[in-house]
Tab-separated table of C-alpha atoms in Angstrom:
chain	number	residue	atom	x	y	z
A	101	UNK	CA	63.653	-113.950	165.809
A	102	UNK	CA	61.943	-116.307	167.719
A	103	UNK	CA	59.879	-118.668	165.206
A	104	UNK	CA	58.298	-121.791	165.442
A	105	UNK	CA	60.334	-124.907	165.540
A	106	UNK	CA	59.405	-128.315	163.496
A	107	UNK	CA	59.076	-131.512	165.770
A	108	UNK	CA	61.180	-134.178	165.127
A	109	UNK	CA	57.954	-136.042	164.517
A	110	UNK	CA	57.204	-134.087	160.898
A	111	UNK	CA	60.980	-133.496	161.104
A	112	UNK	CA	61.371	-137.948	160.564
A	113	UNK	CA	58.627	-137.476	158.266
A	114	UNK	CA	59.892	-134.600	155.927
A	115	UNK	CA	63.438	-137.172	155.372
A	116	UNK	CA	61.300	-139.499	154.600
A	117	UNK	CA	58.942	-138.251	151.854
A	118	UNK	CA	62.702	-136.744	150.591
A	119	UNK	CA	63.813	-140.332	149.833
A	120	UNK	CA	60.127	-141.323	148.733
A	121	UNK	CA	60.458	-138.592	146.081
A	122	UNK	CA	64.439	-138.869	144.649
A	123	UNK	CA	63.972	-142.535	145.503
A	124	UNK	CA	61.281	-142.190	142.448
A	125	UNK	CA	62.534	-140.066	140.095
A	126	UNK	CA	65.499	-142.129	140.364
A	127	UNK	CA	64.044	-145.590	140.129
A	128	UNK	CA	67.469	-147.670	138.613
A	129	UNK	CA	68.955	-147.573	142.317
A	130	UNK	CA	66.277	-148.931	143.889
A	131	UNK	CA	66.057	-151.799	140.844
A	132	UNK	CA	69.285	-152.999	140.768
A	133	UNK	CA	69.089	-154.924	144.247
A	134	UNK	CA	66.003	-156.567	143.138
A	135	UNK	CA	67.894	-157.569	140.070
A	136	UNK	CA	70.388	-158.503	141.478
A	137	UNK	CA	68.420	-160.489	143.916
A	138	UNK	CA	66.560	-162.038	140.745
A	139	UNK	CA	69.501	-163.184	138.930
A	140	UNK	CA	71.477	-165.140	141.750
A	141	UNK	CA	67.740	-167.266	142.509
A	142	UNK	CA	67.211	-167.774	138.915
A	143	UNK	CA	71.257	-168.781	138.273
A	144	UNK	CA	70.357	-171.876	140.949
A	145	UNK	CA	68.208	-174.089	138.744
A	146	UNK	CA	70.018	-173.485	135.614
A	147	UNK	CA	72.770	-174.685	137.464
A	148	UNK	CA	72.777	-177.012	140.268
A	149	UNK	CA	70.107	-179.269	139.152
A	150	UNK	CA	66.258	-179.453	137.117
A	151	UNK	CA	64.840	-182.114	140.709
A	152	UNK	CA	62.700	-179.776	142.541
A	153	UNK	CA	63.129	-181.761	145.587
A	154	UNK	CA	66.795	-181.035	145.507
A	155	UNK	CA	66.157	-177.178	145.446
A	156	UNK	CA	63.638	-177.229	147.247
A	157	UNK	CA	66.611	-177.714	149.671
A	158	UNK	CA	68.891	-175.740	148.484
A	159	UNK	CA	65.497	-172.898	148.559
A	160	UNK	CA	66.664	-171.297	152.462
A	161	UNK	CA	69.975	-171.038	151.752
A	162	UNK	CA	69.994	-169.374	148.605
A	163	UNK	CA	66.443	-167.132	148.684
A	164	UNK	CA	68.525	-166.126	152.016
A	165	UNK	CA	72.660	-165.818	150.364
A	166	UNK	CA	70.812	-163.481	147.844
A	167	UNK	CA	69.196	-161.195	149.955
A	168	UNK	CA	71.730	-160.732	152.225
A	169	UNK	CA	74.508	-159.621	149.391
A	170	UNK	CA	71.226	-157.512	148.109
A	171	UNK	CA	70.949	-155.678	151.116
A	172	UNK	CA	74.538	-154.829	151.148
A	173	UNK	CA	74.746	-153.450	147.427
A	174	UNK	CA	72.041	-151.285	148.065
A	175	UNK	CA	73.586	-150.445	152.071
A	176	UNK	CA	76.201	-148.352	150.317
A	177	UNK	CA	73.382	-146.461	149.085
A	178	UNK	CA	71.839	-145.522	152.178
A	179	UNK	CA	74.436	-142.281	153.285
A	180	UNK	CA	75.705	-142.158	150.701
A	181	UNK	CA	74.783	-139.616	148.162
A	182	UNK	CA	73.415	-137.569	151.762
A	183	UNK	CA	77.414	-136.833	153.049
A	184	UNK	CA	78.634	-135.936	149.164
A	185	UNK	CA	76.872	-132.900	148.205
A	186	UNK	CA	75.694	-131.756	151.928
A	187	UNK	CA	72.290	-132.140	152.927
A	188	UNK	CA	73.275	-134.691	155.839
A	189	UNK	CA	75.759	-131.835	157.330
A	190	UNK	CA	72.038	-129.590	157.246
A	191	UNK	CA	71.276	-132.475	159.332
A	192	UNK	CA	73.046	-132.684	162.025
A	193	UNK	CA	73.511	-129.101	161.777
A	194	UNK	CA	69.318	-128.503	162.210
A	195	UNK	CA	69.166	-128.155	165.540
A	196	UNK	CA	67.275	-131.586	165.500
A	197	UNK	CA	67.705	-135.422	165.914
A	198	UNK	CA	70.291	-136.603	163.927
A	199	UNK	CA	68.553	-139.986	166.019
A	200	UNK	CA	65.399	-139.402	163.654
A	201	UNK	CA	66.468	-138.377	161.344
A	202	UNK	CA	68.831	-140.772	160.239
A	203	UNK	CA	66.016	-143.637	162.002
A	204	UNK	CA	63.846	-142.090	159.475
A	205	UNK	CA	66.204	-142.619	156.086
A	206	UNK	CA	66.680	-145.984	157.733
A	207	UNK	CA	62.924	-147.119	156.976
A	208	UNK	CA	62.127	-145.960	153.523
A	209	UNK	CA	65.806	-147.433	152.962
A	210	UNK	CA	64.309	-150.935	153.327
A	211	UNK	CA	60.468	-149.710	152.252
A	212	UNK	CA	62.513	-149.315	148.984
A	213	UNK	CA	64.937	-152.266	149.397
A	214	UNK	CA	63.818	-154.805	152.013
A	215	UNK	CA	60.275	-154.741	151.897
A	216	UNK	CA	60.652	-154.853	147.201
A	217	UNK	CA	62.614	-157.984	148.264
A	218	UNK	CA	60.477	-159.947	149.923
A	219	UNK	CA	57.581	-159.124	148.315
A	220	UNK	CA	59.214	-160.513	144.840
A	221	UNK	CA	60.585	-163.632	146.571
A	222	UNK	CA	57.753	-165.749	145.733
A	223	UNK	CA	58.111	-165.582	142.146
A	224	UNK	CA	62.404	-166.804	143.221
A	225	UNK	CA	61.252	-169.144	145.674
A	226	UNK	CA	58.806	-170.939	143.628
A	227	UNK	CA	61.809	-171.492	140.348
A	228	UNK	CA	63.135	-173.004	143.500
A	229	UNK	CA	60.318	-175.144	143.956
A	230	UNK	CA	59.325	-174.325	147.221
A	231	UNK	CA	55.367	-175.069	147.450
A	232	UNK	CA	52.432	-172.084	147.235
A	233	UNK	CA	51.610	-172.095	151.502
A	234	UNK	CA	54.864	-171.910	152.439
A	235	UNK	CA	54.836	-168.603	150.359
A	236	UNK	CA	53.247	-166.146	153.563
A	237	UNK	CA	56.084	-167.596	156.038
A	238	UNK	CA	58.768	-167.082	152.987
A	239	UNK	CA	56.791	-163.655	152.840
A	240	UNK	CA	57.037	-162.961	156.458
A	241	UNK	CA	60.308	-163.991	157.226
A	242	UNK	CA	62.652	-161.682	154.598
A	243	UNK	CA	60.608	-158.787	155.779
A	244	UNK	CA	61.720	-158.527	158.870
A	245	UNK	CA	65.157	-160.145	158.845
A	246	UNK	CA	65.298	-157.259	156.048
A	247	UNK	CA	64.484	-153.943	157.821
A	248	UNK	CA	67.240	-155.946	160.624
A	249	UNK	CA	69.717	-156.038	158.217
A	250	UNK	CA	68.639	-152.191	156.831
A	251	UNK	CA	69.121	-151.362	161.042
A	252	UNK	CA	71.949	-152.909	161.505
A	253	UNK	CA	73.528	-151.635	158.002
A	254	UNK	CA	72.997	-148.427	159.009
A	255	UNK	CA	75.894	-148.541	161.567
A	256	UNK	CA	78.397	-149.817	159.243
A	257	UNK	CA	77.975	-147.086	156.767
A	258	UNK	CA	77.326	-144.903	159.010
A	259	UNK	CA	81.501	-145.608	160.205
A	260	UNK	CA	82.574	-146.416	156.314
A	261	UNK	CA	81.607	-142.005	155.514
A	262	UNK	CA	84.863	-141.813	155.603
A	263	UNK	CA	86.275	-144.037	153.684
A	264	UNK	CA	86.645	-143.956	149.810
A	265	UNK	CA	86.505	-147.112	148.865
A	266	UNK	CA	83.865	-148.406	151.490
A	267	UNK	CA	81.205	-150.958	150.088
A	268	UNK	CA	84.108	-153.764	150.738
A	269	UNK	CA	84.932	-152.968	154.172
A	270	UNK	CA	80.945	-151.332	154.587
A	271	UNK	CA	81.031	-155.991	154.240
A	272	UNK	CA	82.546	-157.447	156.221
A	273	UNK	CA	81.585	-154.972	159.531
A	274	UNK	CA	78.220	-155.864	158.736
A	275	UNK	CA	78.680	-159.264	157.640
A	276	UNK	CA	79.975	-160.383	160.944
A	277	UNK	CA	76.415	-158.874	162.607
A	278	UNK	CA	74.420	-159.866	159.500
A	279	UNK	CA	75.250	-164.371	160.775
A	280	UNK	CA	72.423	-164.646	163.463
A	281	UNK	CA	70.080	-162.995	160.747
A	282	UNK	CA	71.079	-165.458	158.234
A	283	UNK	CA	70.204	-168.473	160.584
A	284	UNK	CA	67.501	-167.615	162.240
A	285	UNK	CA	65.688	-166.659	158.861
A	286	UNK	CA	66.779	-169.319	156.048
A	287	UNK	CA	65.867	-172.069	159.117
A	288	UNK	CA	62.102	-170.032	159.275
A	289	UNK	CA	61.762	-170.032	155.880
A	290	UNK	CA	63.318	-174.092	156.059
A	291	UNK	CA	60.559	-174.587	158.633
A	292	UNK	CA	57.970	-172.818	156.646
A	293	UNK	CA	59.114	-174.642	153.220
A	294	UNK	CA	58.689	-177.610	155.832
A	295	UNK	CA	55.440	-177.205	156.910
A	296	UNK	CA	56.800	-176.766	160.178
A	297	UNK	CA	56.029	-173.965	162.791
A	298	UNK	CA	57.708	-170.544	162.130
A	299	UNK	CA	57.181	-168.586	165.483
A	300	UNK	CA	60.025	-169.818	167.120
A	301	UNK	CA	62.982	-168.175	164.230
A	302	UNK	CA	60.513	-165.431	163.969
A	303	UNK	CA	61.044	-164.524	167.420
A	304	UNK	CA	63.680	-164.481	167.315
A	305	UNK	CA	64.605	-162.290	164.129
A	306	UNK	CA	61.489	-160.498	165.284
A	307	UNK	CA	64.601	-159.755	168.881
A	308	UNK	CA	66.695	-159.163	167.049
A	309	UNK	CA	64.987	-156.676	164.901
A	310	UNK	CA	63.911	-155.337	168.154
A	311	UNK	CA	67.565	-154.277	169.168
A	312	UNK	CA	68.502	-153.082	166.269
A	313	UNK	CA	65.757	-150.327	166.833
A	314	UNK	CA	66.650	-149.445	170.217
A	315	UNK	CA	70.306	-148.618	169.525
A	316	UNK	CA	71.399	-149.206	166.168
A	317	UNK	CA	69.552	-145.599	164.929
A	318	UNK	CA	72.232	-143.578	168.107
A	319	UNK	CA	74.928	-146.141	166.991
A	320	UNK	CA	74.597	-144.732	162.657
A	321	UNK	CA	74.182	-141.407	164.387
A	322	UNK	CA	77.116	-141.024	166.796
A	323	UNK	CA	79.247	-143.214	163.470
A	324	UNK	CA	78.080	-140.323	161.363
A	325	UNK	CA	78.842	-137.356	163.313
A	326	UNK	CA	82.609	-138.415	162.909
A	327	UNK	CA	82.181	-139.870	159.121
A	328	UNK	CA	81.292	-135.899	158.432
A	329	UNK	CA	84.311	-134.689	160.121
K	258	UNK	CA	77.317	-113.869	171.085
K	259	UNK	CA	79.537	-116.067	169.513
K	260	UNK	CA	82.653	-116.451	171.599
K	261	UNK	CA	85.957	-118.616	170.263
K	262	UNK	CA	88.656	-118.511	172.644
K	263	UNK	CA	92.207	-120.693	172.189
K	264	UNK	CA	91.186	-122.900	169.530
K	265	UNK	CA	94.426	-125.496	169.032
K	266	UNK	CA	93.335	-127.159	165.863
K	267	UNK	CA	95.415	-130.049	163.805
K	268	UNK	CA	95.145	-131.819	160.879
K	269	UNK	CA	97.206	-134.180	160.423
K	270	UNK	CA	100.909	-132.811	161.061
K	271	UNK	CA	100.136	-129.450	160.339
K	272	UNK	CA	99.406	-127.132	163.911
K	273	UNK	CA	96.424	-125.418	161.299
K	274	UNK	CA	95.049	-122.721	164.996
K	275	UNK	CA	97.170	-122.188	167.628
K	276	UNK	CA	95.730	-120.323	169.706
K	277	UNK	CA	92.741	-118.291	168.173
K	278	UNK	CA	90.506	-116.561	170.176
K	279	UNK	CA	88.172	-113.857	168.239
K	280	UNK	CA	84.274	-112.794	169.905
K	281	UNK	CA	81.203	-112.248	167.620
K	282	UNK	CA	78.344	-109.700	168.391
K	283	UNK	CA	74.849	-109.234	167.367
K	284	UNK	CA	74.789	-107.284	164.679
K	285	UNK	CA	79.178	-108.219	163.298
K	286	UNK	CA	80.637	-109.572	160.665
K	287	UNK	CA	83.872	-111.345	161.233
K	288	UNK	CA	85.504	-111.434	158.199
K	289	UNK	CA	88.166	-114.149	158.100
K	290	UNK	CA	90.673	-114.294	155.556
K	291	UNK	CA	94.297	-115.775	155.061
K	292	UNK	CA	96.176	-117.597	151.973
K	293	UNK	CA	94.262	-121.292	150.866
K	294	UNK	CA	94.515	-123.591	153.524
K	295	UNK	CA	94.910	-121.108	156.724
K	296	UNK	CA	92.133	-123.370	157.866
K	297	UNK	CA	89.954	-120.835	157.004
K	298	UNK	CA	86.856	-123.979	156.137
K	299	UNK	CA	88.681	-125.692	159.409
K	300	UNK	CA	87.665	-122.858	161.588
K	301	UNK	CA	83.261	-122.749	160.180
K	302	UNK	CA	83.991	-126.240	160.366
K	303	UNK	CA	84.803	-126.006	164.236
K	304	UNK	CA	82.114	-124.028	164.834
K	305	UNK	CA	79.425	-125.599	163.339
K	306	UNK	CA	80.402	-128.367	165.332
K	307	UNK	CA	81.517	-131.121	162.786
K	308	UNK	CA	85.007	-130.615	163.876
K	309	UNK	CA	86.346	-131.102	166.784
K	310	UNK	CA	89.083	-129.049	167.894
K	311	UNK	CA	92.391	-130.014	169.836
K	312	UNK	CA	91.926	-127.671	172.967
K	313	UNK	CA	89.877	-124.591	172.927
K	314	UNK	CA	86.204	-124.051	173.100
K	315	UNK	CA	83.147	-122.647	171.418
K	316	UNK	CA	80.454	-120.933	173.276
K	317	UNK	CA	76.794	-119.421	171.894
K	318	UNK	CA	75.623	-117.365	174.744
K	319	UNK	CA	77.781	-117.528	177.809
K	320	UNK	CA	77.111	-120.819	178.152
K	321	UNK	CA	80.089	-123.518	175.837
K	322	UNK	CA	78.321	-124.807	172.043
K	323	UNK	CA	79.308	-128.250	173.443
K	324	UNK	CA	77.445	-128.514	176.350
K	325	UNK	CA	74.035	-127.304	174.009
K	326	UNK	CA	74.771	-128.030	170.680
K	327	UNK	CA	70.633	-128.475	169.904
K	328	UNK	CA	70.208	-125.160	170.851
K	329	UNK	CA	73.671	-123.792	169.106
K	330	UNK	CA	72.756	-125.283	165.461
K	331	UNK	CA	68.960	-124.134	165.721
K	332	UNK	CA	69.932	-120.371	166.051
K	333	UNK	CA	72.649	-121.355	162.991
K	334	UNK	CA	72.907	-121.475	159.113
K	335	UNK	CA	75.664	-123.009	157.667
K	336	UNK	CA	76.880	-123.105	153.771
K	337	UNK	CA	80.092	-124.846	153.171
K	338	UNK	CA	82.032	-124.980	149.531
K	339	UNK	CA	79.279	-127.164	148.092
K	340	UNK	CA	75.183	-126.246	147.715
K	341	UNK	CA	73.804	-128.478	149.725
K	342	UNK	CA	71.417	-128.752	147.851
K	343	UNK	CA	69.644	-132.692	146.130
K	344	UNK	CA	70.758	-132.325	142.219
K	345	UNK	CA	66.634	-134.463	141.088
K	346	UNK	CA	64.826	-131.973	143.156
K	347	UNK	CA	64.069	-128.461	141.635
K	348	UNK	CA	65.239	-125.563	143.971
K	349	UNK	CA	62.249	-125.320	145.384
K	350	UNK	CA	62.060	-128.750	146.906
K	351	UNK	CA	65.040	-128.338	148.481
K	352	UNK	CA	64.350	-125.264	149.742
K	353	UNK	CA	61.177	-126.382	151.242
K	354	UNK	CA	62.469	-130.198	152.494
K	355	UNK	CA	66.331	-127.691	153.732
K	356	UNK	CA	63.998	-124.970	155.712
K	357	UNK	CA	61.280	-127.646	156.896
K	358	UNK	CA	63.673	-129.564	158.585
K	359	UNK	CA	63.753	-127.199	161.062
K	360	UNK	CA	60.780	-124.398	160.995
K	361	UNK	CA	57.519	-124.515	159.781
K	362	UNK	CA	57.524	-122.257	155.802
K	363	UNK	CA	55.316	-121.228	153.134
K	364	UNK	CA	55.684	-121.589	149.181
K	365	UNK	CA	54.726	-118.282	149.426
K	366	UNK	CA	57.949	-117.273	151.947
K	367	UNK	CA	60.074	-119.786	149.931
K	368	UNK	CA	59.189	-117.707	146.221
K	369	UNK	CA	60.160	-114.459	148.341
K	370	UNK	CA	64.244	-115.976	149.480
K	371	UNK	CA	63.867	-116.732	146.158
K	372	UNK	CA	62.918	-113.839	144.933
K	373	UNK	CA	65.093	-111.747	146.630
K	374	UNK	CA	68.542	-113.787	145.594
K	375	UNK	CA	67.120	-113.656	141.822
K	376	UNK	CA	67.087	-117.797	142.233
K	377	UNK	CA	63.477	-117.576	141.636
K	378	UNK	CA	63.411	-118.376	137.595
K	379	UNK	CA	65.406	-121.439	137.634
K	380	UNK	CA	64.472	-122.650	141.036
K	381	UNK	CA	61.827	-125.210	139.033
K	382	UNK	CA	64.495	-127.001	137.015
K	383	UNK	CA	66.374	-129.860	138.871
K	384	UNK	CA	69.424	-128.982	140.361
K	385	UNK	CA	71.937	-130.790	138.408
K	386	UNK	CA	71.025	-128.996	135.593
K	387	UNK	CA	71.972	-125.492	137.016
K	388	UNK	CA	74.984	-123.790	136.399
K	389	UNK	CA	77.529	-123.291	139.690
K	390	UNK	CA	76.054	-120.003	139.938
K	391	UNK	CA	72.401	-121.215	140.362
K	392	UNK	CA	72.702	-123.209	142.779
K	393	UNK	CA	74.908	-120.941	145.293
K	394	UNK	CA	71.949	-117.930	144.962
K	395	UNK	CA	70.283	-121.085	145.484
K	396	UNK	CA	71.245	-121.889	148.853
K	397	UNK	CA	71.621	-118.195	149.967
K	398	UNK	CA	67.638	-118.383	149.493
K	399	UNK	CA	68.085	-121.069	151.627
K	400	UNK	CA	69.998	-119.210	154.167
K	401	UNK	CA	67.949	-116.459	154.237
K	402	UNK	CA	65.102	-118.722	154.667
K	403	UNK	CA	66.521	-120.475	157.936
K	404	UNK	CA	65.565	-117.114	159.907
K	405	UNK	CA	68.586	-118.046	161.952
K	406	UNK	CA	70.652	-114.907	163.642
K	407	UNK	CA	74.283	-116.760	163.432
K	408	UNK	CA	75.724	-117.667	159.832
K	409	UNK	CA	78.136	-119.617	158.810
K	410	UNK	CA	79.525	-118.587	155.829
K	411	UNK	CA	82.093	-120.475	153.590
K	412	UNK	CA	83.321	-118.574	150.862
K	413	UNK	CA	79.708	-117.171	149.629
K	414	UNK	CA	81.108	-115.105	146.791
K	415	UNK	CA	82.253	-118.542	144.950
K	416	UNK	CA	80.932	-118.782	141.429
K	417	UNK	CA	78.290	-115.984	141.134
K	418	UNK	CA	79.083	-112.924	138.844
K	419	UNK	CA	80.278	-109.305	139.748
K	420	UNK	CA	75.765	-108.712	140.399
K	421	UNK	CA	75.906	-112.060	142.773
K	422	UNK	CA	78.781	-110.441	144.646
K	423	UNK	CA	77.480	-107.966	145.271
K	424	UNK	CA	73.914	-109.756	146.656
K	425	UNK	CA	75.917	-111.095	149.069
K	426	UNK	CA	77.568	-108.119	150.284
K	427	UNK	CA	73.840	-107.384	151.031
K	428	UNK	CA	72.697	-109.985	152.428
K	429	UNK	CA	75.393	-110.615	154.756
K	430	UNK	CA	74.692	-105.847	155.161
K	431	UNK	CA	71.120	-106.203	155.802
K	432	UNK	CA	72.006	-109.474	158.147
K	433	UNK	CA	73.686	-106.669	160.134
K	434	UNK	CA	70.789	-104.430	160.351
K	435	UNK	CA	68.736	-107.179	161.815
K	436	UNK	CA	70.508	-107.629	164.500
K	437	UNK	CA	73.020	-110.624	162.969
K	438	UNK	CA	76.202	-112.157	163.197
K	439	UNK	CA	77.429	-112.981	160.241
K	440	UNK	CA	81.469	-115.165	159.810
K	441	UNK	CA	82.246	-115.588	156.910
K	442	UNK	CA	85.691	-116.983	155.002
K	443	UNK	CA	86.813	-114.700	152.349
K	444	UNK	CA	89.314	-113.710	149.021
K	445	UNK	CA	88.014	-110.949	147.872
K	446	UNK	CA	87.337	-107.737	150.275
K	447	UNK	CA	83.302	-107.841	150.910
K	448	UNK	CA	82.316	-103.979	150.460
K	449	UNK	CA	80.867	-103.783	154.425
K	450	UNK	CA	81.066	-100.584	156.835
K	451	UNK	CA	84.171	-101.000	158.742
K	452	UNK	CA	82.124	-100.073	161.860
K	453	UNK	CA	81.055	-103.925	161.843
K	454	UNK	CA	83.670	-105.890	160.178
K	455	UNK	CA	85.989	-107.744	163.380
K	456	UNK	CA	88.951	-108.864	160.517
K	457	UNK	CA	91.010	-111.980	161.327
K	458	UNK	CA	93.528	-113.091	159.028
K	459	UNK	CA	94.908	-116.932	159.741
K	460	UNK	CA	98.309	-118.168	159.053
K	461	UNK	CA	99.514	-115.101	158.813
K	462	UNK	CA	102.415	-115.970	162.238
K	463	UNK	CA	102.657	-119.003	159.850
């Protein structure tokens, strides 16, 4: 009974394709974090001041806090459903690398939540009086930051699998690790708006993302194994 | 081939498995019986490696599972209480994925397995629209498709009608005929040749 095995890369690709397909069958779950982000970002001009120059000063903070909270909202669903319907157990028992499959899941998750958020951010930024030539910087910093956030969050999502109402716990676990992302990300956005050089904070964001890339999938796999008990 | 030695398992403050040992060889079906809460599910999860026992060891082909988890998992199919299916995918899509992450698989083969378990007629419907018994038939086709030696089945006949229960017994019988090894937790006796069955009663000593 020897049969050819699926390679680790193909297994990861299948996981990603399945998650994409599932997401498009249930688009409401996809839209929820985006709508949340847009609501937060558009409520600020209404509640703060209509004065563009003051709004512009607050824009980096508003955009990043909104993005962070909305990605926390989305992270809760990263592993939860798969754990509930038993498919995560099958991942763990497939003889494939759980690390690779969870990494594929995390990347797909970012593709479906983080990247769209970065892409619609200019709309929200426009409402906050951010000038048009700052938009590439806004998109770049949010895309990179949300990727780092997804990786860090995957560990938290794995650790809170066993908890019945893991949402609050997930936020508490993830937020301390998310603070550096928030600081450097908001700084990059601020520099982009002010017309400065955004490279230094972007490099730091990139460094966090690389650190997450190397460590987070391993930690997430270990956490999920514990969570499955 | 599968050897379980001296398992001690605690769940909370209950001592569930007290020094359990048994062996299973190709062509044998280890039938786990016992009242609810006797530890049938826990034992199957310990064997699969989803749960760590406090003491004792599970070995596969002479080597402890702990040290060659990947090889062991490639050789086993696990079916728990809930059929591991995605509600928003069809039965066919579910199997294409769950089998695909283990080995390359084609449509014809998937259809054949679905036909064998009587699930072909509803394999193109989203799984959430299926009844519990229909889901189980799809999941059983998934077990067939893994083409693994060792099947770990936790109450495989749950939710199935009389035909379905007969089907499970047939599938297990065929698997034993292929020199497969089955560990199954059951409520109801399965019509299998007694010579191939290793009965284990859990929680008997209480």
